[in-house]
Short mmCIF file of C-alpha atoms in Angstrom, two decimals:
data_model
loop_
_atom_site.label_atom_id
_atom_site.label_comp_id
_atom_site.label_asym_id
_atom_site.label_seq_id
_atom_site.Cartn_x
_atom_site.Cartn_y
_atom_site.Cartn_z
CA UNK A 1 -31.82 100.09 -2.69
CA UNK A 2 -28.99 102.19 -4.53
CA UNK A 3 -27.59 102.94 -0.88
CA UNK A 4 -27.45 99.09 -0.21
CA UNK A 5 -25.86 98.44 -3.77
CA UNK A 6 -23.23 101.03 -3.47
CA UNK A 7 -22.35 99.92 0.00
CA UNK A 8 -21.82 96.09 -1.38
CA UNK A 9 -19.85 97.87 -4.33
CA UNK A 10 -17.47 98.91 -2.00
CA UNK A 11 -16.71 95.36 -1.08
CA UNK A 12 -16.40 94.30 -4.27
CA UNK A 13 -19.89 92.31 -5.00
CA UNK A 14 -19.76 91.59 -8.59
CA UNK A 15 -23.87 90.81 -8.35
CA UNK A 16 -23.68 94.64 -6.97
CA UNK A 17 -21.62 95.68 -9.86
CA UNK A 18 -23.85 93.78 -12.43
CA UNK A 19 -26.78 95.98 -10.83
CA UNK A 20 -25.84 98.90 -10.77
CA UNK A 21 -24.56 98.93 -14.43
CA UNK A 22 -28.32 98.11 -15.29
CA UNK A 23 -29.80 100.85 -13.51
CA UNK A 24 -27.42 103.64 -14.40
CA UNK A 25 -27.10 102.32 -17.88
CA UNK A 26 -31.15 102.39 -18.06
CA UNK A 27 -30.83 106.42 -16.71
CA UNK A 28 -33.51 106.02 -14.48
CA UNK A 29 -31.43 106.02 -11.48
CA UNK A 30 -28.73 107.79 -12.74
CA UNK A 31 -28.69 111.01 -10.64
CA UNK A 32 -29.07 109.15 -7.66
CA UNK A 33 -26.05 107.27 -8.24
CA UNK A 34 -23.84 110.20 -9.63
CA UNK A 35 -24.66 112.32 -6.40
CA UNK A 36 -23.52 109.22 -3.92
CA UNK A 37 -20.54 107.39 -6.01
CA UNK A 38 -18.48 110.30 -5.28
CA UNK A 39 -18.28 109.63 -1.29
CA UNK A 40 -16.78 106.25 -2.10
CA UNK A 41 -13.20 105.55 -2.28
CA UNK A 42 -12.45 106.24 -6.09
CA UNK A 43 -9.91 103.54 -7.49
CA UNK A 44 -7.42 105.15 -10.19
CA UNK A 45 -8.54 102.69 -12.45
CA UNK A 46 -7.06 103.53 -15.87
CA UNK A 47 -9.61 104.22 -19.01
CA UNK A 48 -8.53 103.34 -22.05
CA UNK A 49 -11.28 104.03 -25.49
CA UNK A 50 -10.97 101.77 -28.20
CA UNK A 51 -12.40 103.45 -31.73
CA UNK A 52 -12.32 102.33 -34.93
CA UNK A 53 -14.38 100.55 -38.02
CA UNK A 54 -16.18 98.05 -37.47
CA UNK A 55 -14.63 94.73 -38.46
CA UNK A 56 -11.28 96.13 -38.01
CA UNK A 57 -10.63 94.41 -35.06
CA UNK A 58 -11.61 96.53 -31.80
CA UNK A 59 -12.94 93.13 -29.94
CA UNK A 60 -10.25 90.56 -30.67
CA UNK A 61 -7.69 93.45 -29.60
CA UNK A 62 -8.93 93.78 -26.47
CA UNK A 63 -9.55 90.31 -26.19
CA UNK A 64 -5.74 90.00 -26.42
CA UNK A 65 -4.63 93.10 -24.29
CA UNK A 66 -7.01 91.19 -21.24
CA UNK A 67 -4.70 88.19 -21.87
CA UNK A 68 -1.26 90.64 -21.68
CA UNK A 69 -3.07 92.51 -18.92
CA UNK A 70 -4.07 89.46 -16.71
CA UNK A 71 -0.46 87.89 -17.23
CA UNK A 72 0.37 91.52 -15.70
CA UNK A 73 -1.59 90.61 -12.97
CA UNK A 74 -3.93 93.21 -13.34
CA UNK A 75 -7.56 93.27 -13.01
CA UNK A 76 -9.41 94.51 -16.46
CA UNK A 77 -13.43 95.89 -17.18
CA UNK A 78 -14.76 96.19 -20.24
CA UNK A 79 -17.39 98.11 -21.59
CA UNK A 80 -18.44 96.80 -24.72
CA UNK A 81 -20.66 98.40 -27.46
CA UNK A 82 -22.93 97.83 -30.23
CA UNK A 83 -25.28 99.74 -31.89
CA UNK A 84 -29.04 99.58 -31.28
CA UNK A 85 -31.69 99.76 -34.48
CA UNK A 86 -33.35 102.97 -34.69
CA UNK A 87 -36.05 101.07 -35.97
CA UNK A 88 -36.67 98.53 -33.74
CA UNK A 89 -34.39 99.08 -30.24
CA UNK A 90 -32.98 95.55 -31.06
CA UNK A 91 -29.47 95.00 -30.78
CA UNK A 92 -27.12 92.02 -30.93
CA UNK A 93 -24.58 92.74 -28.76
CA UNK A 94 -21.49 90.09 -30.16
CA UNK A 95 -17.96 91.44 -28.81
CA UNK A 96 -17.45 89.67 -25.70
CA UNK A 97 -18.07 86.22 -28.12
CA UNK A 98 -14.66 87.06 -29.76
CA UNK A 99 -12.94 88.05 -26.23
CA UNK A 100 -12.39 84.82 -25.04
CA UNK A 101 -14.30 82.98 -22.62
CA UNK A 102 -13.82 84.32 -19.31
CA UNK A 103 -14.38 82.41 -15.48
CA UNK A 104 -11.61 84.60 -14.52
CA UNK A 105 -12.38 86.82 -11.13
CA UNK A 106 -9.98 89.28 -12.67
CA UNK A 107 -11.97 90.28 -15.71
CA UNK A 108 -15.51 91.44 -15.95
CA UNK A 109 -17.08 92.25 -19.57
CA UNK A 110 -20.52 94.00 -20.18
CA UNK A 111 -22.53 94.82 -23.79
CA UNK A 112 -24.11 97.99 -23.91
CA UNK A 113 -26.18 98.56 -26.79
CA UNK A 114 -26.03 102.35 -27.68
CA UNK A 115 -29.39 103.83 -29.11
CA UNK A 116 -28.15 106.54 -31.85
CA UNK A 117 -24.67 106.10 -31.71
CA UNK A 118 -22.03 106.88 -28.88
CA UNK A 119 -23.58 110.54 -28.13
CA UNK A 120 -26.35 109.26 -26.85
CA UNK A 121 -24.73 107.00 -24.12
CA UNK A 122 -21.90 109.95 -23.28
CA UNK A 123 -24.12 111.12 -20.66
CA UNK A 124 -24.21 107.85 -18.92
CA UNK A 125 -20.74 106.53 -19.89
CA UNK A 126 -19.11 108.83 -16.67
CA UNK A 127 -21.34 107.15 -13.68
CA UNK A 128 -20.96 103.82 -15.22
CA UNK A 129 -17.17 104.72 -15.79
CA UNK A 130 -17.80 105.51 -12.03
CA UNK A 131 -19.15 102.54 -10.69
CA UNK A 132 -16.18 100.29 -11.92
CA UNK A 133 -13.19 102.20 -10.55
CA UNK A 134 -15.12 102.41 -7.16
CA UNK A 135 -15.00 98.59 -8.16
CA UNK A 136 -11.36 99.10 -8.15
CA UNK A 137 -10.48 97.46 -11.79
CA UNK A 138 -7.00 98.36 -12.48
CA UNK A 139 -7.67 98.67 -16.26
CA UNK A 140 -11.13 99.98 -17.85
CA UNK A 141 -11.58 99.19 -21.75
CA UNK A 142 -14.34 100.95 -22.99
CA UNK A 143 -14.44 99.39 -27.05
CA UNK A 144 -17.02 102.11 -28.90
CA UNK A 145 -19.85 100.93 -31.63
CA UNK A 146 -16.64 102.04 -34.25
CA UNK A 147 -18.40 105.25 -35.14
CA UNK A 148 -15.32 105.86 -36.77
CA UNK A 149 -15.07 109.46 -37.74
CA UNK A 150 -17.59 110.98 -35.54
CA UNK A 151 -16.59 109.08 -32.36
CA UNK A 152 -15.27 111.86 -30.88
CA UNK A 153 -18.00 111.95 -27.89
CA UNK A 154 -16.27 109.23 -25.26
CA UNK A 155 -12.85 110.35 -25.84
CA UNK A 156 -12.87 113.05 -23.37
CA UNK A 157 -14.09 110.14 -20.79
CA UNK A 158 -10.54 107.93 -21.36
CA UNK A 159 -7.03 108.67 -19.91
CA UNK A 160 -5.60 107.15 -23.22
CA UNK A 161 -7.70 106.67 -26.85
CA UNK A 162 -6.37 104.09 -28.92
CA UNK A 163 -7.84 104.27 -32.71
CA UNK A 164 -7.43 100.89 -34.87
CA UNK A 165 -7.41 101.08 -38.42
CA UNK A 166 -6.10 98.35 -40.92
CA UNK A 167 -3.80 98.13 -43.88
CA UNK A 168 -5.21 99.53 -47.40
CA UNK A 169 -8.23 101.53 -45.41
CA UNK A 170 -6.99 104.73 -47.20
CA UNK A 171 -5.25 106.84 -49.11
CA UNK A 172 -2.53 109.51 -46.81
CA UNK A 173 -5.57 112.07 -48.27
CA UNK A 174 -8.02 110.32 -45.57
CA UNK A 175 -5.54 110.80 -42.63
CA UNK A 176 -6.13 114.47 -43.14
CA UNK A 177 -10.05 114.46 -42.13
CA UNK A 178 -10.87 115.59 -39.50
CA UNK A 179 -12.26 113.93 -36.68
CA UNK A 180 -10.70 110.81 -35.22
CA UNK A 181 -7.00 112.08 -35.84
CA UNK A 182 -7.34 114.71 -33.79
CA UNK A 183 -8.49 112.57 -30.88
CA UNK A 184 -6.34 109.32 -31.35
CA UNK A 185 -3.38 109.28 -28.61
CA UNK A 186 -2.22 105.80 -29.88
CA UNK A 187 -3.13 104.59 -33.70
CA UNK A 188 -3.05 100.89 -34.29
CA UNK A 189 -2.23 99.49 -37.47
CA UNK A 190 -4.00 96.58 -36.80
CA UNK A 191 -3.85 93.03 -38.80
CA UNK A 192 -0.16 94.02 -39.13
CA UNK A 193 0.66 90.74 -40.23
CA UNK A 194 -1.24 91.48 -43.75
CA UNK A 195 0.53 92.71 -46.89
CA UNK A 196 0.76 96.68 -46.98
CA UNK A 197 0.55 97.17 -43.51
CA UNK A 198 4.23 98.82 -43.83
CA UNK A 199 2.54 101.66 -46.31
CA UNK A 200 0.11 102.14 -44.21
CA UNK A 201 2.35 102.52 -40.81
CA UNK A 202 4.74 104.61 -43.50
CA UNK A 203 1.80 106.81 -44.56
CA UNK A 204 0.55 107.69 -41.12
CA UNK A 205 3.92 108.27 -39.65
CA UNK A 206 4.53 110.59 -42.70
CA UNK A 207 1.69 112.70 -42.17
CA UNK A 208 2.30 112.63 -38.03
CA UNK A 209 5.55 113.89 -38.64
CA UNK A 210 4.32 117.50 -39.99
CA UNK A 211 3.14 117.96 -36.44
CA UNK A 212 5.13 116.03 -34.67
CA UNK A 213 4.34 118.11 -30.94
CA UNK A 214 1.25 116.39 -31.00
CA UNK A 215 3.35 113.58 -29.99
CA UNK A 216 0.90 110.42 -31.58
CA UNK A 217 2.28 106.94 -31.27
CA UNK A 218 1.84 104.83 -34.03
CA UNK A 219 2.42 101.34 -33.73
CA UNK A 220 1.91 98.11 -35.97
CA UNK A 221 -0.16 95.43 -33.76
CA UNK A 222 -1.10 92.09 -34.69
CA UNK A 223 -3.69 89.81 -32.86
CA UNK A 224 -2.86 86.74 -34.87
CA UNK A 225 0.95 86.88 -34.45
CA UNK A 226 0.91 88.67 -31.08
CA UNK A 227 3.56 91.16 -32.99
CA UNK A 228 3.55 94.41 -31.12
CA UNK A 229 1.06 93.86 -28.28
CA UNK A 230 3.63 93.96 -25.81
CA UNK A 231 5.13 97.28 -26.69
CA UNK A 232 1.42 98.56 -27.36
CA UNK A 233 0.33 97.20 -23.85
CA UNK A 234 2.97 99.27 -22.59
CA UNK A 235 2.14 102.67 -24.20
CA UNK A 236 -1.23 102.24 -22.50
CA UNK A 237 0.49 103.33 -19.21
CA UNK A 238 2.40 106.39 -20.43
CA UNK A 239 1.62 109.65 -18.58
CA UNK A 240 -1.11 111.13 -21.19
CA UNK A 241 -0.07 114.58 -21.06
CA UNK A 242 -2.95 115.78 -23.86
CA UNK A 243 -5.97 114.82 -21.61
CA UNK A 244 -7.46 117.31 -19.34
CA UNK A 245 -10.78 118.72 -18.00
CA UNK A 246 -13.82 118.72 -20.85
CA UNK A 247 -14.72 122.22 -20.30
CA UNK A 248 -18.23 122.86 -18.55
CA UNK A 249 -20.13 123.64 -22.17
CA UNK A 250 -19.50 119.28 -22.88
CA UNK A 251 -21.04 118.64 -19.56
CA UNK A 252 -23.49 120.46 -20.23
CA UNK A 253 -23.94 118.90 -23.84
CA UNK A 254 -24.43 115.36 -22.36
CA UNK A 255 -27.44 116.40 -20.47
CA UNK A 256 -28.85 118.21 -22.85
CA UNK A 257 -28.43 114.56 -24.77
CA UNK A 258 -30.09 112.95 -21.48
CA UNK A 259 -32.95 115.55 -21.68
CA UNK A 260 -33.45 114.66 -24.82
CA UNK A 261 -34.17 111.06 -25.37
CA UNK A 262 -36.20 111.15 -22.53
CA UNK A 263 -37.93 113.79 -24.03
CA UNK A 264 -37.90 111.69 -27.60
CA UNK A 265 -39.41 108.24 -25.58
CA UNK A 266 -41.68 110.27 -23.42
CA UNK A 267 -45.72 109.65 -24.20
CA UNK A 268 -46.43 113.11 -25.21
CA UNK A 269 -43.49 113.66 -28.21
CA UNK A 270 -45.23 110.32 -29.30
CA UNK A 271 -48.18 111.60 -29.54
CA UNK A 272 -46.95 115.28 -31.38
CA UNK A 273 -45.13 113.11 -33.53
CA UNK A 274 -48.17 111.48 -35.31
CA UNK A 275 -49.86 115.27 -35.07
CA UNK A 276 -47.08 116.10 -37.23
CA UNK A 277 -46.94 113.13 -39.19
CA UNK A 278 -50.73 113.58 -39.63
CA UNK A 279 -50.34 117.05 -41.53
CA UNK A 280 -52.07 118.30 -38.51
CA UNK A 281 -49.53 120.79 -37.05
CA UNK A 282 -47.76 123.50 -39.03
CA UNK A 283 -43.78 123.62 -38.76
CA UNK A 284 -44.19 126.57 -35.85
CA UNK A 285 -46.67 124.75 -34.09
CA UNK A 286 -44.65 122.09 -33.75
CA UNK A 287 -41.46 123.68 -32.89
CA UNK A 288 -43.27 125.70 -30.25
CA UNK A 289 -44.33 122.37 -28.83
CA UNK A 290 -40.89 120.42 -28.85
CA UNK A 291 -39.55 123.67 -27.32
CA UNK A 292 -42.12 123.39 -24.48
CA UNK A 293 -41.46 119.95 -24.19
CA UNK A 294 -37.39 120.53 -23.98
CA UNK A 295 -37.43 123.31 -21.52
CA UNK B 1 -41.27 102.75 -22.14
CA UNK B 2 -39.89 99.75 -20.36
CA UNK B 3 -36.36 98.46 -21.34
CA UNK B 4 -35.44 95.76 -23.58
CA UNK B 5 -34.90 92.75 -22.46
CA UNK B 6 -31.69 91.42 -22.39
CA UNK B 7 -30.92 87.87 -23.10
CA UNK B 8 -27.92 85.69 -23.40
CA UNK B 9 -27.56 82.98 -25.93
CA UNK B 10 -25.40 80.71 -25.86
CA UNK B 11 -24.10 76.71 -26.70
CA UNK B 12 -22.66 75.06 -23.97
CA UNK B 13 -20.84 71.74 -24.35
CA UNK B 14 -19.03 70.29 -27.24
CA UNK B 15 -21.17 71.06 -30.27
CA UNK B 16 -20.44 72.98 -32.92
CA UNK B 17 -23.69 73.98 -34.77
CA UNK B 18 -24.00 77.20 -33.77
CA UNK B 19 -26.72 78.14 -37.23
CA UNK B 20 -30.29 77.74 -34.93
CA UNK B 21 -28.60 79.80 -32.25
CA UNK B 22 -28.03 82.61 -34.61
CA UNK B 23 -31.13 82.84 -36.53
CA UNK B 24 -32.89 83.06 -33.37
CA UNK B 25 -30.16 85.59 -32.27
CA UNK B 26 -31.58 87.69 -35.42
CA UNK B 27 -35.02 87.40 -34.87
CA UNK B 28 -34.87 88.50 -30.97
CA UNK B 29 -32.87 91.54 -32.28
CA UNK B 30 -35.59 92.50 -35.36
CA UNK B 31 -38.01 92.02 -32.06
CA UNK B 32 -36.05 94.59 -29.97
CA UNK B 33 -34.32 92.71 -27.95
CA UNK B 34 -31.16 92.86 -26.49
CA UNK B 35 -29.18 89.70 -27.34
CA UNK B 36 -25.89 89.43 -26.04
CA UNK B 37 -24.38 86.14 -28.18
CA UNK B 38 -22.16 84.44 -25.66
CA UNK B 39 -20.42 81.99 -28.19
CA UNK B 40 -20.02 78.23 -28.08
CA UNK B 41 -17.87 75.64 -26.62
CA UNK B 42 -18.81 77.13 -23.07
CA UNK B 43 -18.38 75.25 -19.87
CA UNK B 44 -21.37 76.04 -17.87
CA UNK B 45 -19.12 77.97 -15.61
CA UNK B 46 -18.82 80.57 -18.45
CA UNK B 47 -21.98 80.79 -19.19
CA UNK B 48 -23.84 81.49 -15.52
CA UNK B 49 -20.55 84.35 -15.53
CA UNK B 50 -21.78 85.72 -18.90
CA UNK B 51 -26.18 85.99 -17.16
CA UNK B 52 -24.38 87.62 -14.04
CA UNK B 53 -22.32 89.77 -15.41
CA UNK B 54 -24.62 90.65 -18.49
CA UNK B 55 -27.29 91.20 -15.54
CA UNK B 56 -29.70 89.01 -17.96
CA UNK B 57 -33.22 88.58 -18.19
CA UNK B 58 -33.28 85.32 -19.83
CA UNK B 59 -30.80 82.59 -20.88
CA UNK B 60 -31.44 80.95 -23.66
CA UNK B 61 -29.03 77.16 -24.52
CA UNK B 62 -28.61 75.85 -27.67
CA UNK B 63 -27.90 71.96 -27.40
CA UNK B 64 -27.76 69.18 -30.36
CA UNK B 65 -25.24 66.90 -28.43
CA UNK B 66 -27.31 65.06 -26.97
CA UNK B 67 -25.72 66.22 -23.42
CA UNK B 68 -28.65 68.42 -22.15
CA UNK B 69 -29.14 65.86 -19.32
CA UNK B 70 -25.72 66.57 -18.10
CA UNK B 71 -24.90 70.11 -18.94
CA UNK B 72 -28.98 72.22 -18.13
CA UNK B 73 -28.82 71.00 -14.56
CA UNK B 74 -25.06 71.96 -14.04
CA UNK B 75 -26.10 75.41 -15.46
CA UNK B 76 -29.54 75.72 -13.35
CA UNK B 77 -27.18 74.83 -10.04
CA UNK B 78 -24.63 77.31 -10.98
CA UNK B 79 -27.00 80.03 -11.33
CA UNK B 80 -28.93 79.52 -8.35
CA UNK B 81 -25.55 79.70 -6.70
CA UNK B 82 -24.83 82.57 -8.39
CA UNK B 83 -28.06 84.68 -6.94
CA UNK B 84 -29.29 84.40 -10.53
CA UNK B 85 -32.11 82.26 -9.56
CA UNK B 86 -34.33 84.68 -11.46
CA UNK B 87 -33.22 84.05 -14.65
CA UNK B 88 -35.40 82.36 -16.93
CA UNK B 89 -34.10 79.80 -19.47
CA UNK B 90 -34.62 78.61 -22.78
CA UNK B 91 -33.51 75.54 -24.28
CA UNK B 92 -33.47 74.89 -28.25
CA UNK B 93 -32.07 72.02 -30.56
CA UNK B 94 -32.63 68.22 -30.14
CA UNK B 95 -34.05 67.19 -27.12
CA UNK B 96 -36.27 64.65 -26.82
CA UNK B 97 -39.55 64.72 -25.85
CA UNK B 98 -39.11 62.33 -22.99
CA UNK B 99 -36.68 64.66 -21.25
CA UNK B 100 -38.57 67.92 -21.70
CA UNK B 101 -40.65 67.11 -18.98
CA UNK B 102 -37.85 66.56 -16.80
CA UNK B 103 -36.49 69.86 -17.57
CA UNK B 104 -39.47 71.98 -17.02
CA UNK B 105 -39.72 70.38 -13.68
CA UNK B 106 -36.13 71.32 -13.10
CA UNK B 107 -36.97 74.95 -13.75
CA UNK B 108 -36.43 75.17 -17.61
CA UNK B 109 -39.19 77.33 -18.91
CA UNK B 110 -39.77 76.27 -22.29
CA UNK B 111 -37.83 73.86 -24.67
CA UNK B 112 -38.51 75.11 -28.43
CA UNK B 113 -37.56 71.58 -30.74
CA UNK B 114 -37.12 71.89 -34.45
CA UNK B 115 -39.41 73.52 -36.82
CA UNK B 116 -40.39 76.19 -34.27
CA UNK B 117 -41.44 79.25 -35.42
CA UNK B 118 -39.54 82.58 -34.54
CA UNK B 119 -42.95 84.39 -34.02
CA UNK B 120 -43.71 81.61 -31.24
CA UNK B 121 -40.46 82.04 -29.36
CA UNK B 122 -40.70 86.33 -29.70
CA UNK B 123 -44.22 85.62 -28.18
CA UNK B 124 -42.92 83.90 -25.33
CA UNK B 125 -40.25 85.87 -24.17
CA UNK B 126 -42.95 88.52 -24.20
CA UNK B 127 -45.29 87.20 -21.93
CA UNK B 128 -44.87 89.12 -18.46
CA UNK B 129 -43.22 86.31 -16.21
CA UNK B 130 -43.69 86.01 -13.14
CA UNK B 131 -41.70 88.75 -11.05
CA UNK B 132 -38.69 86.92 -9.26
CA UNK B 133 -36.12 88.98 -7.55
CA UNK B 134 -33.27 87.87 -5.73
#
């Protein structure tokens, strides 16, 4: 079945596409896919990570860089995600709502709810990565749950990462954290057209400029006014020079990630798990038996 | 464990009361669903692209306009068209009972009217359908 998919992939079948998102995205068939994507003629379609708070306007940016893309006349994906409970696997997956209706051939959009945050998809954020440059989108938006400060995990996966944040969302102090900073490649200051947006840009380009080799744009955007989309739009296609290779011990962090939630939703941790809960396993028991279970 | 099912809401038409759709939108995520909320204002068009691309289980259509008649059969056409023939729908809002009928026999699989419980539509969408692949 995965053969016939991939084949109809290659001729651009969107119903193929829409498939094969599932099953990769659900892990089951994940291996199979990873081992036979590779013989198909990889598109250079460009990935660019969106990161940020949520509510500070990842969705309706995007939503506005399709429009600038399309007019372009390039095609666009988007991977779009929202948490999942940890209480009951629900999630209500809303960003492609605030993208814009779309019966355009040109743009495809899929939710992803992400169980635990963006570490836990990492592992299966590369094949589905995968599966839409073999598509042969020109552009690849992947918009993250807006971890914020710990969504360093799929910015290893994108050519360019683009971090939003919004006037009056800190002092210089919270610039210094570490974390997202470091990552960033473009920072928005989104909602430019709101009062203090200027002390914010100021700020940021302030504290940028006490290393300025790491060579950080920073750029004022506005989705409302349109101010600044163009000249972000075209920093997306600048030469990244700061990405490279994730070194082997990240690959092999994202399986151990894999390994683990399947371990975590198979029947038997279930059934430790109320042991434990139970009072009926002592702390070594159980970490001898979640240490069978992982290797 | 099996995975969620995903479902697309959505309000097709000119209609603007978009409060049912997201109450039910809440209690299909407390249930552990995935609900991808498509919007309103939606030509049918954008909707059957939303199911197929979205790789949906279920579709479920909000409509108080009044334009059901018009709008659920241009949807159900689209998606057969589509290869999306095995997606199950869902209609809520104001339709009268005359029409339900109608709709069923079109291929709607339940039509939930006012005063419907959110238990009663979880328990439906969690009865094993029938298995229909394309």
């Amino acid at each position: 079945m995965i053969d016939a998919l991939l084949e109809k992939l290659a001729q651009r079948d969107r119903r193929s596409l829409s498939r094969l998102l599932t099953l990769a995205g659900r892990g089951e068939d994940r291996a199979e896919i990873d081992a036979r994507i590779e013989s198909l003629p990889h598109g250079n379609g460009r990935v660019i990570a969106f990161t940020g708070s949520a509510g500070v306007g990842k969705s309706t940016l995007v939503g506005k860089l399709i429009q600038t893309a399309r007019a372009d006349g390039k095609t666009v994906a988007v991977l779009a995600c929202d948490p999942q409970s940890p209480l009951t696997g629900g999630a209500l997956l809303g960003d492609r709502f605030r993208m814009g209706p779309a019966t355009d051939d040109g743009v495809f959009i899929r939710s992803l709810a992400t169980p635990g945050g963006n570490e836990a998809i990492a592992p299966r954020l590369p094949t589905l990565l995968a599966i839409l440059q073999a598509f042969g989108f020109d552009l690849i938006f992947l918009e993250t749950v807006g971890a914020g400060q710990t969504d360093t995990a799929v910015s290893r996966l994108a050519d360019v990462v683009v971090l939003l944040l919004q006037p009056e969302s800190g002092d210089d102090l919270q610039w210094e954290k570490a974390g997202v900073l470091e990552v960033a490649d473009v920072i928005v200051v989104h909602k430019a057209d709101l009062p203090g947006a200027e002390r914010t840009l100021g700020q940021l380009k302030g504290m940028l400029e006490l290393s300025p080799d790491r060579g950080i744009a920073v750029l004022g955007v506005s989705s409302q006014s349109k101010e600044g989309m163009a000249n972000l739009y075209q920093t997306l296609w600048q030469p990244n020079a700061r990405r490279h290779k994730p070194g082997l011990s990240a690959l092999a962090r994202d399986e151990f990630e894999e390994r683990l939630s399947r371990v975590r939703d198979g029947a038997e941790f279930r059934r430790l798990e109320s042991e434990w809960v139970d009072g009926k396993l002592r702390e070594g028991q159980a970490r001898a038996s979640v240490w069978r279970l992982l290797s | 464990m099996s995975a969620p099912q995903r479902i697309v809401l959505a309000k097709v038409g000119l209609d603007g009361h978009d409060r049912g759709i997201k109450v039910v939108a809440r209690a299909l995520r407390d249930a552990g669903m995935h609900v991808i909320y498509a919007g309103l204002w939606l030509t049918p068009e954008a909707v059957v692209r939303v199911v197929a691309d979205e790789d949906a289980d279920w579709l479920g259509l909000s409509l108080l306009s009044g334009a059901h008649n018009t709008l659920v059969p241009r949807v159900l056409e689209l998606l057969r068209g589509a290869g999306m023939g095995h997606v199950r729908i869902l209609l809520g809002g104001i339709i009268p009972e005359a029409d339900v009928h109608k709709l069923h026999a079109m291929g709607v699989a339940r039509v939930f009217g006012p005063g419907t419980s959110m238990d009663d539509i979880v328990a439906f969408l969690r009865q094993p359908g029938e298995a229909v692949h394309d």
